[in-house]
């Protein structure tokens, strides 16, 4: 079967992006979508959810031992979260660059966190940090059949060329 995160390094690469509850409450969903659309990435999955605590703990399983873990799970599982899958060349690494550093005070101006937030505990957005994370996270959030849409964007040739 085709990996959920597509093929790394090709136009089919996919990443998991989520606007966290603070970003949703603050009305920043449209800004986030706009940045990825304008860059030339393609939206292949989108939904609003209130994730369960179990789901949130699984999503952040690698941080289980951190002192801020409980607070992080409290924050995320309040919801709503706007979960997305974006597709395009180098989208995993570019998505992280567009988001900025984990601590918004270290995020460059012009990045999403660098423009919209100032607290590490309320940093408005998540993005997969590697192909392996993208694979895990897309499976966790969009694992049911039919939740992702395979479509060909009209005018894609104006975005995609290696020539
Ligand atoms: P990310 O991949 O940039 O989101 O950062 P991490 O995977 O390291 O951490 C996941 C999330 O945990 C971050 O986005 C923050 O919401 C939260 N977090 C990370 N470090 C801290 C911290 O030192 N304090 C608090 N309160 N939250 C943190
Ligand atoms: Mg992370």
PDB file of C-alpha atoms and ligand atoms in Angstrom:
ATOM      1  CA  UNK A   1       0.000   0.000   0.000  1.00  0.00           C
ATOM      2  CA  UNK A   2       1.055   3.594  -0.687  1.00  0.00           C
ATOM      3  CA  UNK A   3       2.409   5.263   2.455  1.00  0.00           C
ATOM      4  CA  UNK A   4      -0.093   7.712   3.998  1.00  0.00           C
ATOM      5  CA  UNK A   5       2.537  10.447   3.871  1.00  0.00           C
ATOM      6  CA  UNK A   6       3.096   9.846   0.132  1.00  0.00           C
ATOM      7  CA  UNK A   7       6.544   9.530  -1.327  1.00  0.00           C
ATOM      8  CA  UNK A   8       9.168  11.638   0.386  1.00  0.00           C
ATOM      9  CA  UNK A   9      10.880  14.136  -1.913  1.00  0.00           C
ATOM     10  CA  UNK A  10       8.130  14.054  -4.565  1.00  0.00           C
ATOM     11  CA  UNK A  11       5.060  16.197  -5.256  1.00  0.00           C
ATOM     12  CA  UNK A  12       3.024  13.521  -3.433  1.00  0.00           C
ATOM     13  CA  UNK A  13       4.719  14.084  -0.040  1.00  0.00           C
ATOM     14  CA  UNK A  14       2.193  14.771   2.729  1.00  0.00           C
ATOM     15  CA  UNK A  15       2.290  16.288   6.197  1.00  0.00           C
ATOM     16  CA  UNK A  16      -0.113  16.570   9.103  1.00  0.00           C
ATOM     17  CA  UNK A  17      -0.882  20.138  10.186  1.00  0.00           C
ATOM     18  CA  UNK A  18      -3.286  21.050  13.000  1.00  0.00           C
ATOM     19  CA  UNK A  19      -4.542  24.402  14.213  1.00  0.00           C
ATOM     20  CA  UNK A  20      -4.615  23.928  17.975  1.00  0.00           C
ATOM     21  CA  UNK A  21      -7.519  25.090  20.196  1.00  0.00           C
ATOM     22  CA  UNK A  22      -5.996  28.542  20.832  1.00  0.00           C
ATOM     23  CA  UNK A  23      -5.588  29.093  17.092  1.00  0.00           C
ATOM     24  CA  UNK A  24      -9.182  28.053  16.449  1.00  0.00           C
ATOM     25  CA  UNK A  25     -10.578  30.223  19.258  1.00  0.00           C
ATOM     26  CA  UNK A  26      -8.491  33.168  18.059  1.00  0.00           C
ATOM     27  CA  UNK A  27      -9.844  32.902  14.510  1.00  0.00           C
ATOM     28  CA  UNK A  28      -6.541  31.980  12.864  1.00  0.00           C
ATOM     29  CA  UNK A  29      -7.699  28.939  10.870  1.00  0.00           C
ATOM     30  CA  UNK A  30      -8.136  30.922   7.656  1.00  0.00           C
ATOM     31  CA  UNK A  31      -4.697  32.550   7.968  1.00  0.00           C
ATOM     32  CA  UNK A  32      -3.042  29.148   8.319  1.00  0.00           C
ATOM     33  CA  UNK A  33      -4.909  27.652   5.368  1.00  0.00           C
ATOM     34  CA  UNK A  34      -4.159  30.726   3.267  1.00  0.00           C
ATOM     35  CA  UNK A  35      -0.406  30.434   3.814  1.00  0.00           C
ATOM     36  CA  UNK A  36      -0.263  26.794   2.729  1.00  0.00           C
ATOM     37  CA  UNK A  37      -2.572  27.389  -0.254  1.00  0.00           C
ATOM     38  CA  UNK A  38      -0.640  30.420  -1.420  1.00  0.00           C
ATOM     39  CA  UNK A  39       2.676  28.604  -1.149  1.00  0.00           C
ATOM     40  CA  UNK A  40       1.399  26.066  -3.679  1.00  0.00           C
ATOM     41  CA  UNK A  41       0.468  23.175  -1.424  1.00  0.00           C
ATOM     42  CA  UNK A  42      -2.702  21.140  -1.920  1.00  0.00           C
ATOM     43  CA  UNK A  43      -5.234  20.396   0.807  1.00  0.00           C
ATOM     44  CA  UNK A  44      -6.108  16.677   0.829  1.00  0.00           C
ATOM     45  CA  UNK A  45      -7.700  16.335   4.274  1.00  0.00           C
ATOM     46  CA  UNK A  46      -9.597  18.708   6.582  1.00  0.00           C
ATOM     47  CA  UNK A  47     -11.817  18.308   9.636  1.00  0.00           C
ATOM     48  CA  UNK A  48     -12.656  19.934  12.948  1.00  0.00           C
ATOM     49  CA  UNK A  49     -12.491  17.637  15.969  1.00  0.00           C
ATOM     50  CA  UNK A  50     -12.372  17.619  19.746  1.00  0.00           C
ATOM     51  CA  UNK A  51      -9.710  14.958  20.268  1.00  0.00           C
ATOM     52  CA  UNK A  52     -10.078  12.587  23.213  1.00  0.00           C
ATOM     53  CA  UNK A  53      -7.394  12.555  25.909  1.00  0.00           C
ATOM     54  CA  UNK A  54      -6.289   9.114  24.628  1.00  0.00           C
ATOM     55  CA  UNK A  55      -5.947  10.446  21.115  1.00  0.00           C
ATOM     56  CA  UNK A  56      -3.986  13.475  22.321  1.00  0.00           C
ATOM     57  CA  UNK A  57      -1.692  11.291  24.454  1.00  0.00           C
ATOM     58  CA  UNK A  58      -1.034   9.061  21.448  1.00  0.00           C
ATOM     59  CA  UNK A  59      -0.336  12.083  19.241  1.00  0.00           C
ATOM     60  CA  UNK A  60       2.232  13.407  21.741  1.00  0.00           C
ATOM     61  CA  UNK A  61       3.460   9.983  22.969  1.00  0.00           C
ATOM     62  CA  UNK A  62       7.130  10.971  22.572  1.00  0.00           C
ATOM     63  CA  UNK A  63       6.639  13.745  25.181  1.00  0.00           C
ATOM     64  CA  UNK A  64       5.015  11.548  27.862  1.00  0.00           C
ATOM     65  CA  UNK A  65       7.867  12.075  30.344  1.00  0.00           C
ATOM     66  CA  UNK A  66       7.985  15.872  30.018  1.00  0.00           C
ATOM     67  CA  UNK A  67       6.805  17.956  32.974  1.00  0.00           C
ATOM     68  CA  UNK A  68       4.433  19.902  30.715  1.00  0.00           C
ATOM     69  CA  UNK A  69       2.774  16.744  29.303  1.00  0.00           C
ATOM     70  CA  UNK A  70      -0.422  16.882  31.399  1.00  0.00           C
ATOM     71  CA  UNK A  71      -0.900  20.567  30.655  1.00  0.00           C
ATOM     72  CA  UNK A  72      -0.294  19.885  26.968  1.00  0.00           C
ATOM     73  CA  UNK A  73      -2.945  17.151  26.922  1.00  0.00           C
ATOM     74  CA  UNK A  74      -5.396  19.405  28.850  1.00  0.00           C
ATOM     75  CA  UNK A  75      -4.795  22.185  26.303  1.00  0.00           C
ATOM     76  CA  UNK A  76      -5.141  20.063  23.146  1.00  0.00           C
ATOM     77  CA  UNK A  77      -8.045  17.901  24.273  1.00  0.00           C
ATOM     78  CA  UNK A  78     -10.245  20.944  25.067  1.00  0.00           C
ATOM     79  CA  UNK A  79     -10.547  21.365  21.334  1.00  0.00           C
ATOM     80  CA  UNK A  80     -11.592  22.240  18.838  1.00  0.00           C
ATOM     81  CA  UNK A  81      -8.650  21.295  16.669  1.00  0.00           C
ATOM     82  CA  UNK A  82      -8.701  21.856  12.922  1.00  0.00           C
ATOM     83  CA  UNK A  83      -6.773  18.917  11.486  1.00  0.00           C
ATOM     84  CA  UNK A  84      -5.375  18.995   7.967  1.00  0.00           C
ATOM     85  CA  UNK A  85      -3.229  17.054   5.559  1.00  0.00           C
ATOM     86  CA  UNK A  86      -1.254  19.095   3.027  1.00  0.00           C
ATOM     87  CA  UNK A  87       0.508  17.680  -0.014  1.00  0.00           C
ATOM     88  CA  UNK A  88       3.401  18.890  -2.145  1.00  0.00           C
ATOM     89  CA  UNK A  89       7.135  18.925  -2.653  1.00  0.00           C
ATOM     90  CA  UNK A  90       9.135  19.001   0.595  1.00  0.00           C
ATOM     91  CA  UNK A  91       5.930  19.870   2.499  1.00  0.00           C
ATOM     92  CA  UNK A  92       7.099  18.246   5.752  1.00  0.00           C
ATOM     93  CA  UNK A  93      10.258  20.339   6.068  1.00  0.00           C
ATOM     94  CA  UNK A  94       8.738  23.464   4.503  1.00  0.00           C
ATOM     95  CA  UNK A  95       5.710  23.185   6.799  1.00  0.00           C
ATOM     96  CA  UNK A  96       8.000  23.195   9.841  1.00  0.00           C
ATOM     97  CA  UNK A  97       9.872  26.209   8.463  1.00  0.00           C
ATOM     98  CA  UNK A  98       6.598  28.067   7.808  1.00  0.00           C
ATOM     99  CA  UNK A  99       5.423  27.304  11.354  1.00  0.00           C
ATOM    100  CA  UNK A 100       8.625  28.470  13.075  1.00  0.00           C
ATOM    101  CA  UNK A 101      10.365  27.362  16.274  1.00  0.00           C
ATOM    102  CA  UNK A 102       8.527  25.539  19.076  1.00  0.00           C
ATOM    103  CA  UNK A 103       8.999  28.527  21.371  1.00  0.00           C
ATOM    104  CA  UNK A 104       7.317  31.436  19.580  1.00  0.00           C
ATOM    105  CA  UNK A 105       9.809  33.841  21.137  1.00  0.00           C
ATOM    106  CA  UNK A 106      12.477  32.048  19.069  1.00  0.00           C
ATOM    107  CA  UNK A 107      10.317  31.937  15.915  1.00  0.00           C
ATOM    108  CA  UNK A 108      11.430  34.238  13.108  1.00  0.00           C
ATOM    109  CA  UNK A 109       9.073  37.133  12.317  1.00  0.00           C
ATOM    110  CA  UNK A 110       6.980  36.119   9.329  1.00  0.00           C
ATOM    111  CA  UNK A 111       6.627  32.514  10.429  1.00  0.00           C
ATOM    112  CA  UNK A 112       3.182  31.504  11.654  1.00  0.00           C
ATOM    113  CA  UNK A 113       4.222  31.294  15.310  1.00  0.00           C
ATOM    114  CA  UNK A 114       6.495  34.333  14.891  1.00  0.00           C
ATOM    115  CA  UNK A 115       3.537  36.355  13.697  1.00  0.00           C
ATOM    116  CA  UNK A 116       0.679  35.095  15.849  1.00  0.00           C
ATOM    117  CA  UNK A 117       1.827  33.963  19.288  1.00  0.00           C
ATOM    118  CA  UNK A 118       4.210  34.480  22.217  1.00  0.00           C
ATOM    119  CA  UNK A 119       3.839  31.447  24.560  1.00  0.00           C
ATOM    120  CA  UNK A 120       5.261  27.948  24.102  1.00  0.00           C
ATOM    121  CA  UNK A 121       2.184  26.591  25.882  1.00  0.00           C
ATOM    122  CA  UNK A 122      -0.155  28.350  23.414  1.00  0.00           C
ATOM    123  CA  UNK A 123       1.663  28.186  20.105  1.00  0.00           C
ATOM    124  CA  UNK A 124      -1.447  27.747  17.911  1.00  0.00           C
ATOM    125  CA  UNK A 125      -0.271  25.128  15.421  1.00  0.00           C
ATOM    126  CA  UNK A 126       1.244  21.659  15.028  1.00  0.00           C
ATOM    127  CA  UNK A 127       3.204  20.244  12.097  1.00  0.00           C
ATOM    128  CA  UNK A 128       4.818  16.829  11.593  1.00  0.00           C
ATOM    129  CA  UNK A 129       8.575  16.957  12.157  1.00  0.00           C
ATOM    130  CA  UNK A 130       9.654  14.035   9.916  1.00  0.00           C
ATOM    131  CA  UNK A 131       8.360  11.582   7.333  1.00  0.00           C
ATOM    132  CA  UNK A 132       7.908   8.980  10.089  1.00  0.00           C
ATOM    133  CA  UNK A 133       5.899  11.415  12.247  1.00  0.00           C
ATOM    134  CA  UNK A 134       3.770  12.403   9.246  1.00  0.00           C
ATOM    135  CA  UNK A 135       3.020   8.749   8.568  1.00  0.00           C
ATOM    136  CA  UNK A 136       2.033   8.137  12.207  1.00  0.00           C
ATOM    137  CA  UNK A 137       0.010  11.343  12.604  1.00  0.00           C
ATOM    138  CA  UNK A 138      -1.915  11.085   9.318  1.00  0.00           C
ATOM    139  CA  UNK A 139      -2.809   7.514  10.310  1.00  0.00           C
ATOM    140  CA  UNK A 140      -3.935   8.629  13.760  1.00  0.00           C
ATOM    141  CA  UNK A 141      -6.063  11.594  12.645  1.00  0.00           C
ATOM    142  CA  UNK A 142      -7.168  10.501   9.159  1.00  0.00           C
ATOM    143  CA  UNK A 143      -6.817   6.735   9.379  1.00  0.00           C
ATOM    144  CA  UNK A 144     -10.335   5.793   8.310  1.00  0.00           C
ATOM    145  CA  UNK A 145     -10.910   4.915   4.659  1.00  0.00           C
ATOM    146  CA  UNK A 146     -12.096   7.822   2.534  1.00  0.00           C
ATOM    147  CA  UNK A 147     -10.953  10.613   4.835  1.00  0.00           C
ATOM    148  CA  UNK A 148      -8.278  11.867   2.447  1.00  0.00           C
ATOM    149  CA  UNK A 149      -9.139  13.166  -0.999  1.00  0.00           C
ATOM    150  CA  UNK A 150      -6.946  12.349  -3.987  1.00  0.00           C
ATOM    151  CA  UNK A 151      -7.520  15.083  -6.516  1.00  0.00           C
ATOM    152  CA  UNK A 152      -5.703  16.823  -9.321  1.00  0.00           C
ATOM    153  CA  UNK A 153      -5.657  20.568  -9.011  1.00  0.00           C
ATOM    154  CA  UNK A 154      -6.382  22.464 -12.210  1.00  0.00           C
ATOM    155  CA  UNK A 155      -3.355  24.567 -13.075  1.00  0.00           C
ATOM    156  CA  UNK A 156      -1.035  22.368 -11.032  1.00  0.00           C
ATOM    157  CA  UNK A 157       1.538  22.731 -13.815  1.00  0.00           C
ATOM    158  CA  UNK A 158       1.974  26.391 -12.801  1.00  0.00           C
ATOM    159  CA  UNK A 159       3.201  25.191  -9.402  1.00  0.00           C
ATOM    160  CA  UNK A 160       4.896  21.896 -10.200  1.00  0.00           C
ATOM    161  CA  UNK A 161       7.876  21.592 -12.494  1.00  0.00           C
ATOM    162  CA  UNK A 162      11.342  20.278 -12.011  1.00  0.00           C
ATOM    163  CA  UNK A 163      12.462  21.611 -15.390  1.00  0.00           C
TER     164      UNK A 163
HETATM  165  P1  LIG B   1       6.639  21.265  18.104  1.00  0.00           P
HETATM  166  O1  LIG B   1       6.903  20.038  17.270  1.00  0.00           O
HETATM  167  O2  LIG B   1       7.356  22.483  17.600  1.00  0.00           O
HETATM  168  O3  LIG B   1       5.166  21.536  18.298  1.00  0.00           O
HETATM  169  O4  LIG B   1       7.289  20.996  19.557  1.00  0.00           O
HETATM  170  P2  LIG B   1       7.405  19.641  20.420  1.00  0.00           P
HETATM  171  O5  LIG B   1       7.047  18.446  19.627  1.00  0.00           O
HETATM  172  O6  LIG B   1       8.736  19.665  21.081  1.00  0.00           O
HETATM  173  O7  LIG B   1       6.331  19.884  21.572  1.00  0.00           O
HETATM  174  C1  LIG B   1       4.964  19.703  21.289  1.00  0.00           C
HETATM  175  C2  LIG B   1       4.185  20.816  21.922  1.00  0.00           C
HETATM  176  O8  LIG B   1       4.351  20.732  23.319  1.00  0.00           O
HETATM  177  C3  LIG B   1       4.644  22.231  21.567  1.00  0.00           C
HETATM  178  O9  LIG B   1       4.150  22.705  20.336  1.00  0.00           O
HETATM  179  C4  LIG B   1       4.075  23.016  22.737  1.00  0.00           C
HETATM  180  O10 LIG B   1       2.670  23.207  22.574  1.00  0.00           O
HETATM  181  C5  LIG B   1       4.309  22.039  23.889  1.00  0.00           C
HETATM  182  N1  LIG B   1       5.579  22.315  24.546  1.00  0.00           N
HETATM  183  C6  LIG B   1       6.826  22.005  24.114  1.00  0.00           C
HETATM  184  N2  LIG B   1       7.760  22.427  24.986  1.00  0.00           N
HETATM  185  C7  LIG B   1       7.089  23.010  26.012  1.00  0.00           C
HETATM  186  C8  LIG B   1       7.480  23.626  27.223  1.00  0.00           C
HETATM  187  O11 LIG B   1       8.659  23.737  27.551  1.00  0.00           O
HETATM  188  N3  LIG B   1       6.465  24.101  28.035  1.00  0.00           N
HETATM  189  C9  LIG B   1       5.160  23.988  27.692  1.00  0.00           C
HETATM  190  N4  LIG B   1       4.233  24.477  28.528  1.00  0.00           N
HETATM  191  N5  LIG B   1       4.753  23.413  26.554  1.00  0.00           N
HETATM  192  C10 LIG B   1       5.703  22.927  25.735  1.00  0.00           C
HETATM  193 MG1  LIG B   2       6.632  18.032  17.653  1.00  0.00          MG
END
